[in-house]
mmCIF file of C-alpha atoms in Angstrom:
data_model
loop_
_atom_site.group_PDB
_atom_site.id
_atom_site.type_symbol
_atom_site.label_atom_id
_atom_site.label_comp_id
_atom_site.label_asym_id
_atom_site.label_seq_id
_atom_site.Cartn_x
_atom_site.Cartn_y
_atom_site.Cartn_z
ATOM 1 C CA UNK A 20 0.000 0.000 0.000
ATOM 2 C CA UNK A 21 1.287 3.043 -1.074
ATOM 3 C CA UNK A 22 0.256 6.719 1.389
ATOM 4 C CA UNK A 23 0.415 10.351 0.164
ATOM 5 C CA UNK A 24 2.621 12.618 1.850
ATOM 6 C CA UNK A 25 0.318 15.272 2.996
ATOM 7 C CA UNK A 26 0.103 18.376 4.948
ATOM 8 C CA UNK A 27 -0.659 18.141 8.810
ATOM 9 C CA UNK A 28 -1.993 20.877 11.599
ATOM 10 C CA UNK A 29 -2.922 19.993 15.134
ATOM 11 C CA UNK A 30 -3.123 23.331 17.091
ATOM 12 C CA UNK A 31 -0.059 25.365 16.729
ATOM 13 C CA UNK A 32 1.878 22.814 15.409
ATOM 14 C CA UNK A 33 1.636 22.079 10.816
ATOM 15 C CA UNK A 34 3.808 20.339 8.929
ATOM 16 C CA UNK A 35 4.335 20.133 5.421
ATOM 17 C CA UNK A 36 4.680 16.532 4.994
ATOM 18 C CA UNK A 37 3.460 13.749 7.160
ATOM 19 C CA UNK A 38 1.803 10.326 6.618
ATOM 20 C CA UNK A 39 -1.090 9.116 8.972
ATOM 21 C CA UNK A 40 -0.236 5.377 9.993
ATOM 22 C CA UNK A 41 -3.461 4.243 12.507
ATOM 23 C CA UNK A 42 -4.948 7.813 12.798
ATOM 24 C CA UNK A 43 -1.064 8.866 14.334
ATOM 25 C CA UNK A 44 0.976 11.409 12.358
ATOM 26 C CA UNK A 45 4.387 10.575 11.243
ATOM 27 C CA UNK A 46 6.768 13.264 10.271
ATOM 28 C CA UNK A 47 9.167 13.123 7.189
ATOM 29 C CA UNK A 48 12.616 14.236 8.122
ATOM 30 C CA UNK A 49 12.010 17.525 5.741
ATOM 31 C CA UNK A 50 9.154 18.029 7.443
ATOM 32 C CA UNK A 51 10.728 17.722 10.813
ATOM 33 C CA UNK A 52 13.727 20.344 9.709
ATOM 34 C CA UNK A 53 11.403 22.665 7.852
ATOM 35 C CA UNK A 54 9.120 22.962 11.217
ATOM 36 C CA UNK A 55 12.446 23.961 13.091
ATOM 37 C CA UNK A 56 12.996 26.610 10.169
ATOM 38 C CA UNK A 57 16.002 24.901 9.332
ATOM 39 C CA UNK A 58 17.992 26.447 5.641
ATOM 40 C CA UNK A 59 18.804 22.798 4.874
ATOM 41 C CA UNK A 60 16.219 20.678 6.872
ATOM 42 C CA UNK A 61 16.500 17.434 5.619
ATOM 43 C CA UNK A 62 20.367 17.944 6.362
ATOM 44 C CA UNK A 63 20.124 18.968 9.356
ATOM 45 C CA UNK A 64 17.832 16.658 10.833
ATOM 46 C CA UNK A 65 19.737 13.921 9.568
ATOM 47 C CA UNK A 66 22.958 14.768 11.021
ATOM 48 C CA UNK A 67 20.887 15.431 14.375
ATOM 49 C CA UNK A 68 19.668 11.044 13.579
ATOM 50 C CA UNK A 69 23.555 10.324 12.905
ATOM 51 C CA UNK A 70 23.985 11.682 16.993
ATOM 52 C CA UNK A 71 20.650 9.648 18.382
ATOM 53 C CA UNK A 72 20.729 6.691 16.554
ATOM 54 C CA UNK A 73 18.393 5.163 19.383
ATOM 55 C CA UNK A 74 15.570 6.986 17.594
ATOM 56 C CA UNK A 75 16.193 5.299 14.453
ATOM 57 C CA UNK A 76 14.083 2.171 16.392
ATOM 58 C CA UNK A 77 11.344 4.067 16.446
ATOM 59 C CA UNK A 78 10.747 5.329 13.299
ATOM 60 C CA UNK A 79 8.459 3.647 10.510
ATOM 61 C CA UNK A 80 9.399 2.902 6.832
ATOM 62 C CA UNK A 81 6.595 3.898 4.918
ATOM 63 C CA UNK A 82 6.192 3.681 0.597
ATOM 64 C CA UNK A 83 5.159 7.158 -1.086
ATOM 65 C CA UNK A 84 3.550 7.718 -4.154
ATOM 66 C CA UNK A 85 5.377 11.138 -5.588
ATOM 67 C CA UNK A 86 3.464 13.727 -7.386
ATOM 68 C CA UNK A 87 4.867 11.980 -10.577
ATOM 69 C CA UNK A 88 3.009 8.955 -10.034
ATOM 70 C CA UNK A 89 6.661 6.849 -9.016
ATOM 71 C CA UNK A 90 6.490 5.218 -5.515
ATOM 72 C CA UNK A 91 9.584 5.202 -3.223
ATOM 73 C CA UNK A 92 9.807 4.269 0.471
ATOM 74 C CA UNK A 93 10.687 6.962 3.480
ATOM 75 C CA UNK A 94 11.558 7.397 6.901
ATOM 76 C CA UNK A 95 8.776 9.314 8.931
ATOM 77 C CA UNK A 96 8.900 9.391 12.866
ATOM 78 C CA UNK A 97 6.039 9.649 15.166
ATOM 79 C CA UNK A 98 4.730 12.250 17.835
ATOM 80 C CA UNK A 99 7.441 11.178 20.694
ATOM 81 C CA UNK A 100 10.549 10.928 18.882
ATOM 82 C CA UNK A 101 9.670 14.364 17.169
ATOM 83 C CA UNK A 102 9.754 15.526 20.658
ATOM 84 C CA UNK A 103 13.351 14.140 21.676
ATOM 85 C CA UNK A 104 14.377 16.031 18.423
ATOM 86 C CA UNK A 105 12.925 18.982 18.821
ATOM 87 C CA UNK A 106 13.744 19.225 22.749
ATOM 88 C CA UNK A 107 17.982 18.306 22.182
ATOM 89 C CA UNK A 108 17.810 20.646 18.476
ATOM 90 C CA UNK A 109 16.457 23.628 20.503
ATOM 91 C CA UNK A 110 18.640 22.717 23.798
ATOM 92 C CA UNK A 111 21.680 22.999 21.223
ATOM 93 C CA UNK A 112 20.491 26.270 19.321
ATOM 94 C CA UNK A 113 19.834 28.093 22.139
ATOM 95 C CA UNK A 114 23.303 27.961 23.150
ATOM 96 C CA UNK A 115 24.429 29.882 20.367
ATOM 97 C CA UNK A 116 21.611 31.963 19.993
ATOM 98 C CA UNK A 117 19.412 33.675 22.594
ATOM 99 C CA UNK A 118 15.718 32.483 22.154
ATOM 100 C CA UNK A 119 14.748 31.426 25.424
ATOM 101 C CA UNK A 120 11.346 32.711 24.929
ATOM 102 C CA UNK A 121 10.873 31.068 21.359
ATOM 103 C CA UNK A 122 12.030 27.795 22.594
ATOM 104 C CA UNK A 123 9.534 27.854 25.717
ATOM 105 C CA UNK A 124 7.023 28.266 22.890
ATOM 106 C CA UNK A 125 8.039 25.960 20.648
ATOM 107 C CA UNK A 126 8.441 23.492 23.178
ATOM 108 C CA UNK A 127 5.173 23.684 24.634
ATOM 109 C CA UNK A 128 3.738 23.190 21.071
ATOM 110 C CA UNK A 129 5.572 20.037 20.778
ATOM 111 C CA UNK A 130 4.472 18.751 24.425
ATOM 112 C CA UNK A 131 1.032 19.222 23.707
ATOM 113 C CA UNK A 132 1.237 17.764 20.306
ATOM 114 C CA UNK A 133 3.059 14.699 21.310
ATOM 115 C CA UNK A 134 1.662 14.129 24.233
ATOM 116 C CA UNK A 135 -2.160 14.226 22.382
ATOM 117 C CA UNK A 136 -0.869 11.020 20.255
ATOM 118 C CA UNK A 137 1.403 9.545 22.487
ATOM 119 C CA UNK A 138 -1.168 6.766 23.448
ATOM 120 C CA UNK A 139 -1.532 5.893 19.614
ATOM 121 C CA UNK A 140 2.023 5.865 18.807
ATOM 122 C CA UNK A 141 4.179 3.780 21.774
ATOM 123 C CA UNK A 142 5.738 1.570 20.147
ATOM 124 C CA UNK A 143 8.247 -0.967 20.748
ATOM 125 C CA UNK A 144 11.963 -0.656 18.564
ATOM 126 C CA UNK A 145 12.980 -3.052 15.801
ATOM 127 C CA UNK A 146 14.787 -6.165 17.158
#
């Protein structure tokens, strides 16, 4: 079976590409980096994964159809691990730059969000 990515918005938080797998939202890695505001999102986010591997066993691999009609498969992460991400990106940004009171923001957007799901999306990792 092959999903759509699609637009998401819960509250606060939208993202530009997500998949719904059991009624749960799972995040692309773009769309991850692009909610951040990141220049290069899908780089960054990935070089954030290479750190926390861990969350790799969480994540689902999920086939796409692309607007061209050609399938391929992805990586999309649910509500939780979006959370770790989000909570060690900011906790590293904020070192360099001060936004205090746009990461207290942020990060209560994310709690909510995750936190609304979380009982749809605990999972346990790959063996």
């Amino acid at each position: 079976m092959s999903n759509k990515l699609s637009p998401f918005q819960w509250n606060d938080v939208t993202f530009n590409e997500t998949i719904l797998i059991d009624g749960v939202p799972h995040i692309t890695v773009r769309g991850i980096g692009e909610w951040l505001k990141f220049v290069f999102p899908r780089q960054a986010i990935s070089g954030t994964l290479d750190w926390l591997t861990c969350l790799n066993d969480y994540s689902a691999v999920t086939e796409v159809t692309l607007d061209n009609g050609r399938t391929r498969k992805i990586t999309v992460y649910p509500p939780m691990v979006f959370l770790v991400l989000v909570s060690f990106i900011l906790g590293q940004r904020v070192e360099r730059v001060n936004i205090s009171s746009i990461k207290d923001a942020m990060l209560s957007q994310v709690v909510s969000f995750a936190w609304h799901f979380h009982s749809n999306s605990v999972t346990l990792p790959k063996e």
